[in-house]
Amino acid sequence: MLLPFFLTPNLETGTDEAGRGCLAGPVTAAAVILPSAFENHLLNDSKKLSEKVREKLRPIIEQQSISYAVIHLEPLEIDQINILNASIKAMQQSILKLDPKPNYIIVDGNSSIALTPSLFTGEVLVKNTVKRFSEKDCNTFNDIPFSCIVKGDSKFMSIAAASVLAKTYRDEYMNRIHEEFPMYNWKQNKGYPTKEHREAIKKYGVTKYHRLSFRLTL
């Protein structure tokens, strides 16, 4: 059963990303502030939900949240700053778009994913110098404290809600660009490194949506 909040029921936001391991398409992050009384028995980590359930939850989260934001970071920027830093930056930007401003931030991630003070000031990390956090570590971005929670999307409602929005918005994006390049079958594989996707890259080459810093072929 998901918990309603980590530390405070007052304007706590959860954030998560989708598409980190893909060969094509953006990395997408979402941040969500849920009301303290929010309940939905369907809500869970988006990876544990069917597409049908995720699509059912999306409008519920959008309509009932206090605030939410979704950010896509494109392959060009992923290639410039690496996927880890791009994931962090996307989460950071989604949080900065929230209105009202959150009082506390909980981030889905393990020890290699953390929101760093340098990114929160708007600087771009160009080297893999991200500070490592454990589940209980906490730092501040100005006056907003945050924690990184291992498997947070299966523990807390706001992170689970963010995971659903990140996944559904990214899937929608991949379905759209599939129409432009149907030979890669992004509508089905969503840009992940399936055998079919890698073979299509071998046959047709790369597109503007592929991440050139990734190993794209077998």
CSV table of C-alpha atoms in Angstrom, one decimal:
chain,number,residue,atom,x,y,z
A,1,MET,CA,0.0,0.0,0.0
A,2,LEU,CA,1.4,3.4,-1.0
A,3,LEU,CA,2.0,6.0,1.7
A,4,PRO,CA,0.4,9.4,1.2
A,5,PHE,CA,3.6,11.3,2.1
A,6,PHE,CA,7.2,10.9,3.2
A,7,LEU,CA,7.6,13.8,5.7
A,8,THR,CA,4.8,16.3,5.4
A,9,PRO,CA,1.3,16.3,4.0
A,10,ASN,CA,1.6,20.0,3.1
A,11,LEU,CA,2.7,20.5,-0.5
A,12,GLU,CA,5.1,17.6,-0.8
A,13,THR,CA,6.0,16.8,-4.4
A,14,GLY,CA,7.2,13.5,-5.9
A,15,THR,CA,9.3,13.3,-9.0
A,16,ASP,CA,10.3,10.5,-11.4
A,17,GLU,CA,11.6,10.0,-14.9
A,18,ALA,CA,10.9,7.6,-17.8
A,19,GLY,CA,13.0,6.6,-20.8
A,20,ARG,CA,16.4,6.6,-19.2
A,21,GLY,CA,17.5,3.3,-20.8
A,22,CYS,CA,16.1,4.0,-24.3
A,23,LEU,CA,18.1,4.3,-27.5
A,24,ALA,CA,15.7,6.9,-29.0
A,25,GLY,CA,13.4,9.6,-27.8
A,26,PRO,CA,13.6,12.0,-24.8
A,27,VAL,CA,14.0,11.3,-21.2
A,28,THR,CA,10.8,12.5,-19.6
A,29,ALA,CA,10.4,13.7,-16.0
A,30,ALA,CA,7.3,14.6,-14.1
A,31,ALA,CA,6.7,16.2,-10.7
A,32,VAL,CA,3.3,16.0,-8.9
A,33,ILE,CA,1.9,17.6,-5.7
A,34,LEU,CA,-1.1,15.6,-4.5
A,35,PRO,CA,-3.6,16.8,-1.9
A,36,SER,CA,-3.2,15.2,1.5
A,37,ALA,CA,-6.6,13.4,1.1
A,38,PHE,CA,-5.8,11.9,-2.3
A,39,GLU,CA,-6.7,8.2,-2.6
A,40,ASN,CA,-6.8,5.8,-5.5
A,41,HIS,CA,-6.5,2.1,-5.2
A,42,LEU,CA,-5.1,1.7,-8.8
A,43,LEU,CA,-2.1,3.9,-8.3
A,44,ASN,CA,1.2,2.2,-8.2
A,45,ASP,CA,4.7,2.3,-9.8
A,46,SER,CA,3.9,2.8,-13.5
A,47,LYS,CA,6.1,-0.2,-14.4
A,48,LYS,CA,3.7,-2.4,-12.5
A,49,LEU,CA,0.6,-1.1,-14.3
A,50,SER,CA,-0.9,-2.0,-17.6
A,51,GLU,CA,-1.1,0.7,-20.3
A,52,LYS,CA,-4.8,0.7,-19.9
A,53,VAL,CA,-4.6,1.5,-16.2
A,54,ARG,CA,-1.9,4.1,-16.7
A,55,GLU,CA,-4.1,5.9,-19.2
A,56,LYS,CA,-7.0,5.7,-16.8
A,57,LEU,CA,-4.9,7.2,-14.0
A,58,ARG,CA,-3.4,10.1,-16.0
A,59,PRO,CA,-6.5,12.4,-16.2
A,60,ILE,CA,-7.3,11.6,-12.5
A,61,ILE,CA,-3.9,12.7,-11.5
A,62,GLU,CA,-4.0,15.8,-13.7
A,63,GLN,CA,-7.4,16.8,-12.4
A,64,GLN,CA,-7.0,16.0,-8.7
A,65,SER,CA,-3.4,17.1,-8.2
A,66,ILE,CA,-2.6,20.5,-6.6
A,67,SER,CA,0.0,20.9,-9.3
A,68,TYR,CA,1.9,18.8,-11.9
A,69,ALA,CA,4.5,19.4,-14.6
A,70,VAL,CA,6.1,17.2,-17.3
A,71,ILE,CA,9.4,17.9,-19.1
A,72,HIS,CA,11.0,16.2,-22.1
A,73,LEU,CA,14.8,16.5,-22.6
A,74,GLU,CA,15.7,15.7,-26.2
A,75,PRO,CA,18.4,13.4,-27.4
A,76,LEU,CA,20.7,16.2,-28.4
A,77,GLU,CA,20.9,17.4,-24.9
A,78,ILE,CA,21.2,13.9,-23.6
A,79,ASP,CA,24.2,13.4,-25.8
A,80,GLN,CA,25.7,16.7,-24.6
A,81,ILE,CA,25.5,16.2,-20.8
A,82,ASN,CA,25.0,12.3,-20.6
A,83,ILE,CA,21.8,10.5,-19.6
A,84,LEU,CA,22.3,10.6,-15.8
A,85,ASN,CA,22.6,14.4,-15.8
A,86,ALA,CA,19.8,14.8,-18.3
A,87,SER,CA,17.5,12.7,-16.1
A,88,ILE,CA,18.4,14.9,-13.1
A,89,LYS,CA,17.9,18.1,-15.1
A,90,ALA,CA,14.5,17.0,-16.4
A,91,MET,CA,13.4,16.2,-12.8
A,92,GLN,CA,14.7,19.6,-11.7
A,93,GLN,CA,12.9,21.5,-14.4
A,94,SER,CA,9.6,19.7,-13.7
A,95,ILE,CA,9.9,20.8,-10.1
A,96,LEU,CA,10.6,24.4,-11.0
A,97,LYS,CA,7.5,24.5,-13.1
A,98,LEU,CA,5.2,23.6,-10.2
A,99,ASP,CA,2.9,26.3,-8.8
A,100,PRO,CA,2.6,26.5,-5.9
A,101,LYS,CA,6.2,25.9,-4.9
A,102,PRO,CA,6.6,22.6,-2.9
A,103,ASN,CA,7.7,22.5,0.7
A,104,TYR,CA,9.4,19.2,0.4
A,105,ILE,CA,10.6,17.0,-2.5
A,106,ILE,CA,10.9,13.3,-2.7
A,107,VAL,CA,12.8,11.8,-5.7
A,108,ASP,CA,12.6,8.3,-7.0
A,109,GLY,CA,16.1,6.9,-7.4
A,110,ASN,CA,18.9,4.8,-6.1
A,111,SER,CA,22.4,6.0,-5.0
A,112,SER,CA,23.3,7.2,-8.6
A,113,ILE,CA,20.3,9.5,-9.0
A,114,ALA,CA,20.1,12.7,-6.9
A,115,LEU,CA,19.0,16.3,-7.4
A,116,THR,CA,22.2,18.2,-6.9
A,117,PRO,CA,22.6,21.8,-5.6
A,118,SER,CA,24.5,22.9,-8.8
A,119,LEU,CA,21.7,21.7,-11.0
A,120,PHE,CA,19.1,23.4,-8.9
A,121,THR,CA,20.9,26.8,-9.3
A,122,GLY,CA,20.4,26.3,-13.1
A,123,GLU,CA,23.9,25.2,-13.9
A,124,VAL,CA,24.4,22.2,-16.3
A,125,LEU,CA,26.5,19.4,-15.1
A,126,VAL,CA,28.9,18.3,-17.9
A,127,LYS,CA,30.8,15.7,-15.9
A,128,ASN,CA,29.5,12.8,-14.0
A,129,THR,CA,30.1,14.3,-10.6
A,130,VAL,CA,26.7,13.7,-9.1
A,131,LYS,CA,26.9,13.3,-5.3
A,132,ARG,CA,25.6,9.9,-4.1
A,133,PHE,CA,22.7,9.7,-1.6
A,134,SER,CA,21.2,6.9,0.4
A,135,GLU,CA,17.5,6.6,1.1
A,136,LYS,CA,17.6,8.8,4.2
A,137,ASP,CA,20.0,11.5,2.9
A,138,CYS,CA,18.5,15.0,2.7
A,139,ASN,CA,19.9,18.2,1.2
A,140,THR,CA,18.4,21.6,0.4
A,141,PHE,CA,17.7,23.6,-2.7
A,142,ASN,CA,17.5,27.1,-1.3
A,143,ASP,CA,14.7,26.6,1.3
A,144,ILE,CA,13.3,23.3,-0.2
A,145,PRO,CA,14.6,20.1,1.4
A,146,PHE,CA,14.5,16.9,-0.5
A,147,SER,CA,15.2,13.1,-0.1
A,148,CYS,CA,16.0,10.4,-2.6
A,149,ILE,CA,14.0,7.3,-2.0
A,150,VAL,CA,15.1,3.9,-3.4
A,151,LYS,CA,12.1,2.4,-5.1
A,152,GLY,CA,10.1,5.4,-4.2
A,153,ASP,CA,7.6,4.9,-7.0
A,154,SER,CA,6.4,1.8,-5.2
A,155,LYS,CA,6.3,3.4,-1.8
A,156,PHE,CA,4.8,6.9,-2.0
A,157,MET,CA,1.7,8.2,-3.9
A,158,SER,CA,3.3,11.4,-5.3
A,159,ILE,CA,6.3,9.6,-6.8
A,160,ALA,CA,4.0,6.9,-8.2
A,161,ALA,CA,1.8,9.6,-9.7
A,162,ALA,CA,4.8,11.3,-11.2
A,163,SER,CA,5.9,7.9,-12.7
A,164,VAL,CA,2.5,7.5,-14.3
A,165,LEU,CA,2.6,10.9,-15.9
A,166,ALA,CA,6.2,10.6,-17.1
A,167,LYS,CA,5.5,7.2,-18.6
A,168,THR,CA,2.2,8.2,-20.4
A,169,TYR,CA,3.5,11.5,-21.7
A,170,ARG,CA,6.7,9.8,-23.0
A,171,ASP,CA,4.7,7.0,-24.6
A,172,GLU,CA,2.5,9.6,-26.3
A,173,TYR,CA,5.6,11.3,-27.6
A,174,MET,CA,7.0,8.0,-29.0
A,175,ASN,CA,3.7,7.1,-30.6
A,176,ARG,CA,3.8,10.5,-32.4
A,177,ILE,CA,7.3,10.2,-33.8
A,178,HIS,CA,6.6,6.6,-34.8
A,179,GLU,CA,4.4,8.0,-37.6
A,180,GLU,CA,7.5,9.8,-38.9
A,181,PHE,CA,9.8,6.8,-38.7
A,182,PRO,CA,7.6,3.7,-38.6
A,183,MET,CA,10.4,1.3,-39.6
A,184,TYR,CA,11.8,1.5,-36.0
A,185,ASN,CA,8.4,0.4,-34.5
A,186,TRP,CA,8.6,3.0,-31.7
A,187,LYS,CA,4.9,2.7,-31.1
A,188,GLN,CA,5.6,-0.7,-29.6
A,189,ASN,CA,9.2,-0.6,-28.3
A,190,LYS,CA,9.0,3.1,-27.2
A,191,GLY,CA,12.7,3.5,-28.1
A,192,TYR,CA,14.0,0.7,-25.8
A,193,PRO,CA,16.9,-1.5,-27.1
A,194,THR,CA,14.9,-4.4,-28.4
A,195,LYS,CA,16.4,-6.7,-30.9
A,196,GLU,CA,14.0,-5.4,-33.5
A,197,HIS,CA,15.0,-1.8,-32.8
A,198,ARG,CA,18.7,-2.5,-33.0
A,199,GLU,CA,18.3,-4.4,-36.3
A,200,ALA,CA,16.3,-1.5,-37.7
A,201,ILE,CA,19.1,0.8,-36.8
A,202,LYS,CA,21.6,-1.4,-38.6
A,203,LYS,CA,19.4,-1.5,-41.7
A,204,TYR,CA,18.2,2.1,-41.8
A,205,GLY,CA,20.7,4.1,-39.8
A,206,VAL,CA,20.0,6.6,-37.1
A,207,THR,CA,17.5,9.5,-36.9
A,208,LYS,CA,17.4,12.8,-35.2
A,209,TYR,CA,15.6,11.1,-32.4
A,210,HIS,CA,18.4,8.6,-31.6
A,211,ARG,CA,20.9,9.1,-28.8
A,212,LEU,CA,24.3,9.1,-30.5
A,213,SER,CA,26.1,8.7,-27.2
A,214,PHE,CA,24.5,5.3,-26.7
A,215,ARG,CA,25.6,2.0,-28.2
A,216,LEU,CA,23.0,1.7,-30.8
A,217,THR,CA,23.8,-1.6,-32.5
A,218,LEU,CA,24.5,-5.1,-31.3
